[in-house]
Amino acid sequence: MAILVTGGAGFIGSNFVLEWFAKEREPVVVLDKLTYAGNAENLSAVFSDARLTFVRGDIGDRALVGSLLKDHSVRAVLNFAAESHVDRSILGPGEFIQTNMVGTFELLEAVRAYWGDLDATARGEFRFLHVSTDEVYGSLGPEDPAFTERHQYQPNSPYSASKAASDHLVRAYHHTYGIPVLTTNCSNNYGPYHFPEKLIPLMILNALAGKPLPIYGDGTNVRDWLYVTDHCAAIRAVLAGGRPGETYNVGGRNEMTNLEVVRTLCSILDELKPKAAGASYWEQVQFVKDRPGHDRRYAIDASFIERELGWVPAETFETGIRKTVQWYLSHSEWVQGVLSGSYREWVATQYGA
Ligand code: NAD
Ligand code: TYD
């Protein structure tokens, strides 16, 4: 028996696999296409572990997924694989439709065929856990209550629309075919192995390189930040105890404006890696053109998973962000490895010269 982790070489998937090996005994099959965001190096600490099988491939390859499920007697699929960057989805939505919608459909079809051939006990115990986002719920006003699991889906970007579509497919495969699915909708994550085109790692690396810190619009957009290993713990809790067909919202109860996040990062860097002559990294901030259709505010009401499964985050933003900055400061080799040609092309397209 094993679990199949798709997208296991990405930011959250690789953190999940590393933690799994630290806490569990069960083998893991990682299926990852290794797009620009996937980095097999993230798993280097467990490469020599005989319980890891790493396969480079696409969740949309139904035959490949079908044979992995059979060959490894997979008892649970955890679907992390996705195109995940809102700004990229605005510049080119095609890949998002392909992986997040068509890919999830093909993955579900492979699972449906495999699951249908299992005996009744194994069918009952099987789980398909779909990792999704709070962005499917759309944007909140300043005084609106946080998203619960019953909030209406109102996705605003091609990214969130493609994730919403995948959530609906997963739900339909439960209601129509009876596959025991679980869905998690989580808020913004941060932590080690975060690809440096998302807000937090981009700001850390630009600050250290003496480059501008580009804040979209007026910087008052709000996100609810969760340390990545807390998200991984929530996923393990849902896999172990979640009710098939149910959705679990996961969040840190930690709403912050982008300005507050960047201010915090700058003050930690000022302390840990001071600039010459008492200058502050904050002086590198530049306000740039806003993202089209930029969602104002996301906030998660996590009371359901707290109540049902006893999950609570272990990190506060203060502890998590400090760990994150320290990780980037001590992993310059990893940073150099991901700052490849494709990354540089992206920065030139998104932010200009
Ligand atoms: P990421 O972009 O860092 O990693 C995605 C991984 O999926 C990469 O390793 C990539 O190579 C792989 N991949 C992409 N297309 C694939 C395909 N067709 N077949 C197989 N592998 C493929 O993303 P992440 O931040 O780790 O997010 C993981 C999941 O969590 C996504 O589904 C995302 O929607 C969701 N999520 C992310 C956040 C966040 O803040 N990062 C928050 C909530 C939910
Ligand atoms: P991001 O990390 O792309 O996550 P998401 O858009 O999925 O929440 O962005 C987080 C917030 O930071 C979002 O409000 C956009 C903003 N942002 C900037 O202000 N500047 C940047 O260079 C980036 C990448 C994001």
Tab-separated table of C-alpha atoms and ligand atoms in Angstrom:
chain	number	residue	atom	x	y	z
A	1	MET	CA	0.000	0.000	0.000
A	2	ALA	CA	1.134	3.544	-0.741
A	3	ILE	CA	-0.125	7.056	-1.215
A	4	LEU	CA	0.158	8.856	-4.551
A	5	VAL	CA	1.141	12.522	-4.227
A	6	THR	CA	0.727	14.553	-7.403
A	7	GLY	CA	2.689	17.818	-7.625
A	8	GLY	CA	5.004	16.497	-4.904
A	9	ALA	CA	7.993	18.468	-6.229
A	10	GLY	CA	6.229	21.835	-5.867
A	11	PHE	CA	6.139	24.130	-2.852
A	12	ILE	CA	3.410	22.573	-0.693
A	13	GLY	CA	3.678	19.054	-2.148
A	14	SER	CA	7.389	18.759	-1.334
A	15	ASN	CA	6.866	20.060	2.208
A	16	PHE	CA	4.109	17.459	2.562
A	17	VAL	CA	6.299	14.580	1.339
A	18	LEU	CA	9.239	15.572	3.586
A	19	GLU	CA	6.924	15.724	6.601
A	20	TRP	CA	5.232	12.458	5.661
A	21	PHE	CA	8.542	10.602	5.706
A	22	ALA	CA	9.403	12.196	9.048
A	23	LYS	CA	6.102	11.126	10.642
A	24	GLU	CA	4.711	8.089	8.782
A	25	ARG	CA	5.988	4.722	7.569
A	26	GLU	CA	3.923	4.323	4.422
A	27	PRO	CA	5.588	4.564	0.966
A	28	VAL	CA	4.917	7.543	-1.305
A	29	VAL	CA	4.703	7.689	-5.092
A	30	VAL	CA	5.323	11.237	-6.336
A	31	LEU	CA	3.960	12.102	-9.774
A	32	ASP	CA	5.147	15.493	-10.982
A	33	LYS	CA	5.467	17.027	-14.441
A	34	LEU	CA	8.347	19.230	-13.239
A	35	THR	CA	7.041	22.441	-14.743
A	36	TYR	CA	8.939	25.686	-14.002
A	37	ALA	CA	7.449	25.436	-10.462
A	38	GLY	CA	8.459	21.823	-9.823
A	39	ASN	CA	11.912	21.091	-8.487
A	40	ALA	CA	13.006	17.519	-7.776
A	41	GLU	CA	15.803	18.983	-5.602
A	42	ASN	CA	13.137	19.857	-3.018
A	43	LEU	CA	12.985	16.127	-2.260
A	44	SER	CA	16.741	15.514	-2.172
A	45	ALA	CA	16.652	14.785	1.591
A	46	VAL	CA	14.512	11.686	0.918
A	47	PHE	CA	15.907	10.543	-2.465
A	48	SER	CA	17.748	7.651	-0.843
A	49	ASP	CA	14.659	6.530	1.102
A	50	ALA	CA	13.465	3.257	-0.437
A	51	ARG	CA	9.866	4.242	0.312
A	52	LEU	CA	9.979	7.036	-2.307
A	53	THR	CA	9.135	6.412	-5.960
A	54	PHE	CA	9.529	9.527	-8.097
A	55	VAL	CA	7.882	9.605	-11.524
A	56	ARG	CA	8.081	12.518	-13.921
A	57	GLY	CA	4.711	12.684	-15.666
A	58	ASP	CA	1.406	14.462	-16.150
A	59	ILE	CA	-1.756	13.996	-14.089
A	60	GLY	CA	-3.514	14.190	-17.466
A	61	ASP	CA	-1.833	10.941	-18.583
A	62	ARG	CA	-4.614	8.518	-17.668
A	63	ALA	CA	-2.709	5.384	-18.659
A	64	LEU	CA	0.350	6.354	-16.602
A	65	VAL	CA	-1.752	7.193	-13.546
A	66	GLY	CA	-3.706	3.947	-13.965
A	67	SER	CA	-0.553	1.854	-13.935
A	68	LEU	CA	0.913	3.727	-10.927
A	69	LEU	CA	-2.293	3.144	-8.959
A	70	LYS	CA	-2.218	-0.590	-9.713
A	71	ASP	CA	1.522	-1.217	-9.446
A	72	HIS	CA	1.786	0.445	-6.019
A	73	SER	CA	-1.611	-0.641	-4.606
A	74	VAL	CA	-2.389	2.994	-3.926
A	75	ARG	CA	-4.880	3.537	-1.098
A	76	ALA	CA	-5.061	7.336	-1.345
A	77	VAL	CA	-4.380	10.005	-3.962
A	78	LEU	CA	-3.433	13.507	-2.786
A	79	ASN	CA	-3.782	15.963	-5.638
A	80	PHE	CA	-1.450	18.926	-5.204
A	81	ALA	CA	-0.575	19.214	-8.921
A	82	ALA	CA	-1.742	22.472	-10.429
A	83	GLU	CA	-0.762	25.623	-12.185
A	84	SER	CA	-0.883	27.903	-9.159
A	85	HIS	CA	0.197	31.479	-9.913
A	86	VAL	CA	-2.589	34.045	-10.426
A	87	ASP	CA	-0.370	36.456	-12.410
A	88	ARG	CA	0.651	33.707	-14.839
A	89	SER	CA	-3.021	32.759	-15.271
A	90	ILE	CA	-3.750	36.363	-16.295
A	91	LEU	CA	-0.969	36.374	-18.894
A	92	GLY	CA	-1.845	32.902	-20.246
A	93	PRO	CA	-4.806	30.906	-18.908
A	94	GLY	CA	-4.372	27.926	-21.292
A	95	GLU	CA	-2.087	25.832	-19.075
A	96	PHE	CA	-4.449	26.419	-16.141
A	97	ILE	CA	-7.386	24.999	-18.065
A	98	GLN	CA	-5.237	22.084	-19.221
A	99	THR	CA	-3.764	21.009	-15.877
A	100	ASN	CA	-6.305	22.192	-13.326
A	101	MET	CA	-9.432	21.196	-15.230
A	102	VAL	CA	-8.567	18.628	-17.916
A	103	GLY	CA	-5.727	17.147	-15.853
A	104	THR	CA	-7.932	16.732	-12.774
A	105	PHE	CA	-10.621	15.146	-14.954
A	106	GLU	CA	-8.157	12.602	-16.403
A	107	LEU	CA	-6.807	11.882	-12.926
A	108	LEU	CA	-10.334	11.283	-11.642
A	109	GLU	CA	-11.079	8.987	-14.565
A	110	ALA	CA	-7.967	6.906	-13.820
A	111	VAL	CA	-9.026	6.752	-10.166
A	112	ARG	CA	-12.593	5.791	-11.093
A	113	ALA	CA	-11.395	2.823	-13.162
A	114	TYR	CA	-8.950	1.640	-10.473
A	115	TRP	CA	-11.350	2.196	-7.577
A	116	GLY	CA	-14.142	0.327	-9.371
A	117	ASP	CA	-11.956	-2.809	-9.496
A	118	LEU	CA	-11.142	-2.776	-5.761
A	119	ASP	CA	-12.976	-5.026	-3.342
A	120	ALA	CA	-15.714	-3.455	-1.194
A	121	THR	CA	-13.468	-2.941	1.851
A	122	ALA	CA	-10.682	-1.287	-0.139
A	123	ARG	CA	-13.242	0.880	-1.978
A	124	GLY	CA	-14.584	2.109	1.342
A	125	GLU	CA	-11.139	2.866	2.695
A	126	PHE	CA	-9.814	4.568	-0.457
A	127	ARG	CA	-9.467	8.396	-0.403
A	128	PHE	CA	-9.041	11.018	-3.116
A	129	LEU	CA	-7.913	14.219	-1.368
A	130	HIS	CA	-8.060	17.320	-3.545
A	131	VAL	CA	-5.948	20.269	-2.404
A	132	SER	CA	-7.677	23.511	-3.302
A	133	THR	CA	-7.672	27.188	-2.447
A	134	ASP	CA	-9.767	29.830	-0.696
A	135	GLU	CA	-9.599	31.853	-3.938
A	136	VAL	CA	-12.548	29.843	-5.340
A	137	TYR	CA	-14.824	31.855	-3.018
A	138	GLY	CA	-13.909	35.198	-4.602
A	139	SER	CA	-13.205	38.437	-2.768
A	140	LEU	CA	-14.510	39.764	0.578
A	141	GLY	CA	-15.364	43.331	1.603
A	142	PRO	CA	-13.577	44.736	4.676
A	143	GLU	CA	-16.388	43.850	7.119
A	144	ASP	CA	-17.615	40.576	5.547
A	145	PRO	CA	-17.395	37.409	7.653
A	146	ALA	CA	-14.615	34.984	6.681
A	147	PHE	CA	-15.271	32.184	4.141
A	148	THR	CA	-16.993	29.102	5.543
A	149	GLU	CA	-17.372	25.837	3.609
A	150	ARG	CA	-20.878	26.954	2.614
A	151	HIS	CA	-19.747	30.227	1.000
A	152	GLN	CA	-20.827	30.594	-2.624
A	153	TYR	CA	-18.140	29.946	-5.257
A	154	GLN	CA	-17.321	33.230	-7.051
A	155	PRO	CA	-13.856	32.774	-8.587
A	156	ASN	CA	-12.442	35.911	-10.221
A	157	SER	CA	-9.159	34.934	-11.892
A	158	PRO	CA	-8.481	32.265	-14.507
A	159	TYR	CA	-6.497	30.461	-11.781
A	160	SER	CA	-9.323	30.439	-9.238
A	161	ALA	CA	-11.922	29.628	-11.912
A	162	SER	CA	-9.901	26.600	-13.023
A	163	LYS	CA	-9.492	25.449	-9.404
A	164	ALA	CA	-13.231	25.958	-8.808
A	165	ALA	CA	-13.973	23.785	-11.844
A	166	SER	CA	-11.691	21.063	-10.497
A	167	ASP	CA	-13.410	21.226	-7.087
A	168	HIS	CA	-16.786	20.752	-8.795
A	169	LEU	CA	-15.517	17.736	-10.735
A	170	VAL	CA	-14.186	16.156	-7.540
A	171	ARG	CA	-17.514	16.750	-5.820
A	172	ALA	CA	-19.395	15.276	-8.780
A	173	TYR	CA	-17.286	12.096	-8.742
A	174	HIS	CA	-18.368	11.572	-5.152
A	175	HIS	CA	-22.050	12.228	-5.723
A	176	THR	CA	-22.256	10.357	-9.015
A	177	TYR	CA	-19.865	7.446	-8.595
A	178	GLY	CA	-19.437	7.286	-4.822
A	179	ILE	CA	-15.658	7.799	-4.813
A	180	PRO	CA	-14.643	8.792	-1.259
A	181	VAL	CA	-13.282	12.288	-1.913
A	182	LEU	CA	-12.107	15.009	0.459
A	183	THR	CA	-11.469	18.632	-0.494
A	184	THR	CA	-9.402	21.197	1.387
A	185	ASN	CA	-9.634	24.920	0.611
A	186	CYS	CA	-6.657	26.670	2.143
A	187	SER	CA	-5.530	30.275	2.441
A	188	ASN	CA	-2.131	31.652	1.296
A	189	ASN	CA	0.816	29.511	2.378
A	190	TYR	CA	4.398	30.587	3.033
A	191	GLY	CA	7.567	28.797	4.130
A	192	PRO	CA	10.562	26.847	2.757
A	193	TYR	CA	10.759	25.830	-0.939
A	194	HIS	CA	8.303	28.568	-2.007
A	195	PHE	CA	8.994	29.477	-5.629
A	196	PRO	CA	10.285	33.068	-5.676
A	197	GLU	CA	7.653	34.599	-7.923
A	198	LYS	CA	5.027	34.588	-5.117
A	199	LEU	CA	4.871	37.585	-2.774
A	200	ILE	CA	6.882	36.459	0.270
A	201	PRO	CA	9.895	34.739	-1.341
A	202	LEU	CA	9.997	37.374	-4.105
A	203	MET	CA	10.258	40.148	-1.515
A	204	ILE	CA	12.944	38.337	0.494
A	205	LEU	CA	15.124	37.644	-2.538
A	206	ASN	CA	14.644	41.077	-4.139
A	207	ALA	CA	15.470	42.742	-0.823
A	208	LEU	CA	18.710	40.778	-0.490
A	209	ALA	CA	19.633	41.482	-4.120
A	210	GLY	CA	19.106	45.244	-3.651
A	211	LYS	CA	16.218	45.194	-6.159
A	212	PRO	CA	12.866	47.032	-5.924
A	213	LEU	CA	10.125	45.479	-3.772
A	214	PRO	CA	7.116	45.753	-6.132
A	215	ILE	CA	3.814	46.274	-4.299
A	216	TYR	CA	0.725	46.097	-6.496
A	217	GLY	CA	-1.707	49.029	-6.231
A	218	ASP	CA	-1.797	50.629	-2.779
A	219	GLY	CA	-0.761	47.463	-0.900
A	220	THR	CA	-3.966	47.262	1.155
A	221	ASN	CA	-5.178	43.943	-0.276
A	222	VAL	CA	-5.588	41.399	2.502
A	223	ARG	CA	-4.537	37.744	2.570
A	224	ASP	CA	-4.824	35.159	5.379
A	225	TRP	CA	-1.348	33.626	5.765
A	226	LEU	CA	-0.630	30.070	6.973
A	227	TYR	CA	2.782	28.449	7.521
A	228	VAL	CA	3.131	25.576	5.056
A	229	THR	CA	3.742	22.792	7.594
A	230	ASP	CA	0.484	23.745	9.328
A	231	HIS	CA	-1.265	23.219	6.003
A	232	CYS	CA	0.472	19.834	5.660
A	233	ALA	CA	-0.704	18.856	9.161
A	234	ALA	CA	-4.263	19.815	8.205
A	235	ILE	CA	-4.059	17.625	5.101
A	236	ARG	CA	-2.820	14.662	7.152
A	237	ALA	CA	-5.682	15.220	9.614
A	238	VAL	CA	-8.264	15.359	6.820
A	239	LEU	CA	-6.813	12.260	5.155
A	240	ALA	CA	-6.925	10.333	8.431
A	241	GLY	CA	-10.254	11.513	9.825
A	242	GLY	CA	-12.134	13.547	7.236
A	243	ARG	CA	-15.622	12.521	6.196
A	244	PRO	CA	-15.860	11.432	2.530
A	245	GLY	CA	-17.637	14.047	0.418
A	246	GLU	CA	-16.779	16.810	2.895
A	247	THR	CA	-14.907	20.052	2.346
A	248	TYR	CA	-12.553	21.553	4.952
A	249	ASN	CA	-11.473	25.206	4.991
A	250	VAL	CA	-7.929	25.658	6.306
A	251	GLY	CA	-6.493	29.000	7.407
A	252	GLY	CA	-4.283	30.712	9.944
A	253	ARG	CA	-6.750	33.324	11.272
A	254	ASN	CA	-4.006	35.692	10.296
A	255	GLU	CA	-5.230	38.435	8.000
A	256	MET	CA	-2.663	40.975	6.900
A	257	THR	CA	-2.377	43.631	4.232
A	258	ASN	CA	0.452	43.194	1.745
A	259	LEU	CA	2.018	46.338	3.213
A	260	GLU	CA	2.058	44.747	6.679
A	261	VAL	CA	3.641	41.567	5.289
A	262	VAL	CA	6.392	43.469	3.473
A	263	ARG	CA	7.018	45.732	6.477
A	264	THR	CA	7.448	42.659	8.707
A	265	LEU	CA	9.827	41.030	6.216
A	266	CYS	CA	11.910	44.197	5.953
A	267	SER	CA	12.229	44.560	9.717
A	268	ILE	CA	13.301	40.903	10.165
A	269	LEU	CA	15.865	41.321	7.374
A	270	ASP	CA	17.065	44.604	8.906
A	271	GLU	CA	17.730	42.626	12.077
A	272	LEU	CA	19.196	39.413	10.592
A	273	LYS	CA	21.076	40.849	7.607
A	274	PRO	CA	21.540	44.598	8.287
A	275	LYS	CA	22.329	46.892	5.381
A	276	ALA	CA	25.237	49.303	5.512
A	277	ALA	CA	24.930	52.630	7.352
A	278	GLY	CA	21.660	51.824	9.092
A	279	ALA	CA	19.600	51.835	5.867
A	280	SER	CA	16.397	49.759	5.831
A	281	TYR	CA	15.185	47.294	3.182
A	282	TRP	CA	11.858	49.154	3.325
A	283	GLU	CA	13.495	51.931	1.250
A	284	GLN	CA	13.463	49.480	-1.700
A	285	VAL	CA	9.625	49.403	-1.810
A	286	GLN	CA	8.062	50.569	-5.076
A	287	PHE	CA	4.353	50.798	-5.773
A	288	VAL	CA	3.616	49.325	-9.201
A	289	LYS	CA	0.569	48.923	-11.459
A	290	ASP	CA	-2.157	46.829	-9.836
A	291	ARG	CA	-2.998	43.272	-10.919
A	292	PRO	CA	-6.105	43.236	-13.174
A	293	GLY	CA	-9.144	42.055	-11.179
A	294	HIS	CA	-7.038	41.950	-7.989
A	295	ASP	CA	-9.125	40.330	-5.193
A	296	ARG	CA	-9.347	42.707	-2.200
A	297	ARG	CA	-9.515	40.309	0.686
A	298	TYR	CA	-9.445	36.597	1.536
A	299	ALA	CA	-10.163	35.258	5.028
A	300	ILE	CA	-10.841	31.707	6.175
A	301	ASP	CA	-13.167	30.573	8.928
A	302	ALA	CA	-11.398	27.381	10.027
A	303	SER	CA	-13.811	26.493	12.841
A	304	PHE	CA	-15.127	23.352	11.077
A	305	ILE	CA	-11.750	21.582	10.794
A	306	GLU	CA	-10.817	22.784	14.297
A	307	ARG	CA	-14.012	21.353	15.743
A	308	GLU	CA	-14.246	18.143	13.683
A	309	LEU	CA	-10.606	17.111	13.529
A	310	GLY	CA	-8.957	19.070	16.345
A	311	TRP	CA	-6.535	20.755	13.939
A	312	VAL	CA	-5.003	24.091	14.944
A	313	PRO	CA	-1.943	25.819	13.478
A	314	ALA	CA	1.271	25.387	15.457
A	315	GLU	CA	2.909	28.546	14.119
A	316	THR	CA	1.943	32.186	14.521
A	317	PHE	CA	2.833	34.578	11.703
A	318	GLU	CA	5.683	35.941	13.846
A	319	THR	CA	7.300	32.511	14.351
A	320	GLY	CA	6.577	31.242	10.837
A	321	ILE	CA	7.838	34.285	8.966
A	322	ARG	CA	11.064	34.361	10.985
A	323	LYS	CA	11.689	30.673	10.188
A	324	THR	CA	10.980	31.413	6.532
A	325	VAL	CA	13.439	34.322	6.301
A	326	GLN	CA	16.081	32.242	8.105
A	327	TRP	CA	15.491	29.360	5.658
A	328	TYR	CA	16.033	31.587	2.616
A	329	LEU	CA	19.149	33.111	4.202
A	330	SER	CA	20.636	29.665	4.792
A	331	HIS	CA	19.640	28.059	1.455
A	332	SER	CA	21.404	30.197	-1.118
A	333	GLU	CA	22.249	27.108	-3.206
A	334	TRP	CA	18.570	26.221	-3.566
A	335	VAL	CA	17.831	29.845	-4.461
A	336	GLN	CA	20.543	29.907	-7.145
A	337	GLY	CA	19.183	26.634	-8.521
A	338	VAL	CA	15.678	27.973	-9.079
A	339	LEU	CA	16.759	31.353	-10.459
A	340	SER	CA	16.976	29.744	-13.885
A	341	GLY	CA	16.443	31.147	-17.351
A	342	SER	CA	12.682	30.595	-17.266
A	343	TYR	CA	12.444	32.471	-13.958
A	344	ARG	CA	14.362	35.441	-15.368
A	345	GLU	CA	12.084	35.516	-18.438
A	346	TRP	CA	9.036	35.632	-16.158
A	347	VAL	CA	10.393	38.557	-14.124
A	348	ALA	CA	11.144	40.507	-17.327
A	349	THR	CA	7.600	39.917	-18.650
A	350	GLN	CA	5.802	40.696	-15.396
A	351	TYR	CA	7.769	43.655	-14.062
A	352	GLY	CA	9.484	45.008	-17.219
A	353	ALA	CA	13.161	45.868	-17.261
B	1	NAD	P1	3.415	24.979	-7.044
B	1	NAD	O1	3.132	25.741	-8.293
B	1	NAD	O2	4.575	25.348	-6.202
B	1	NAD	O3	3.589	23.416	-7.376
B	1	NAD	C1	2.773	22.751	-8.299
B	1	NAD	C2	3.466	21.429	-8.649
B	1	NAD	O4	2.611	20.715	-9.562
B	1	NAD	C3	4.807	21.602	-9.349
B	1	NAD	O5	5.744	20.707	-8.811
B	1	NAD	C4	4.515	21.268	-10.799
B	1	NAD	O6	5.634	20.736	-11.502
B	1	NAD	C5	3.399	20.238	-10.646
B	1	NAD	N1	2.531	20.142	-11.833
B	1	NAD	C6	1.985	21.168	-12.544
B	1	NAD	N2	1.247	20.680	-13.556
B	1	NAD	C7	1.295	19.326	-13.460
B	1	NAD	C8	0.716	18.259	-14.211
B	1	NAD	N3	-0.064	18.512	-15.262
B	1	NAD	N4	0.973	16.998	-13.821
B	1	NAD	C9	1.778	16.728	-12.759
B	1	NAD	N5	2.370	17.691	-12.039
B	1	NAD	C10	2.119	18.973	-12.370
B	1	NAD	O7	2.052	25.035	-6.217
B	1	NAD	P2	1.835	24.995	-4.641
B	1	NAD	O8	1.884	26.388	-4.120
B	1	NAD	O9	2.695	23.951	-4.046
B	1	NAD	O10	0.309	24.535	-4.586
B	1	NAD	C11	-0.041	23.151	-4.503
B	1	NAD	C12	-1.557	23.041	-4.494
B	1	NAD	O11	-2.079	23.758	-3.390
B	1	NAD	C13	-2.213	23.634	-5.745
B	1	NAD	O12	-3.269	22.812	-6.126
B	1	NAD	C14	-2.716	24.991	-5.289
B	1	NAD	O13	-3.864	25.367	-6.015
B	1	NAD	C15	-3.053	24.699	-3.834
B	1	NAD	N6	-2.948	25.849	-2.911
B	1	NAD	C16	-1.832	26.636	-2.879
B	1	NAD	C17	-1.755	27.686	-1.968
B	1	NAD	C18	-0.523	28.558	-1.858
B	1	NAD	O14	-0.545	29.555	-1.126
B	1	NAD	N7	0.574	28.236	-2.523
B	1	NAD	C19	-2.821	27.930	-1.093
B	1	NAD	C20	-3.948	27.090	-1.161
B	1	NAD	C21	-4.005	26.054	-2.065
B	2	TYD	P1	0.602	35.936	-4.482
B	2	TYD	O1	1.764	35.457	-3.676
B	2	TYD	O2	0.734	35.960	-5.981
B	2	TYD	O3	-0.675	35.079	-4.018
B	2	TYD	P2	-2.258	35.272	-4.393
B	2	TYD	O4	-2.422	36.328	-5.415
B	2	TYD	O5	-2.613	33.926	-4.898
B	2	TYD	O6	-2.913	35.638	-3.096
B	2	TYD	O7	0.245	37.412	-4.012
B	2	TYD	C1	-0.126	37.706	-2.679
B	2	TYD	C2	-0.539	39.163	-2.627
B	2	TYD	O8	0.624	39.977	-2.907
B	2	TYD	C3	-1.581	39.546	-3.677
B	2	TYD	O9	-2.471	40.499	-3.103
B	2	TYD	C4	-0.762	40.206	-4.780
B	2	TYD	C5	0.383	40.840	-4.028
B	2	TYD	N1	1.668	40.947	-4.774
B	2	TYD	C6	2.337	42.173	-4.855
B	2	TYD	O10	1.879	43.206	-4.320
B	2	TYD	N2	3.525	42.217	-5.541
B	2	TYD	C7	4.065	41.137	-6.163
B	2	TYD	O11	5.135	41.255	-6.808
B	2	TYD	C8	3.367	39.875	-6.050
B	2	TYD	C9	3.921	38.627	-6.693
B	2	TYD	C10	2.180	39.825	-5.338
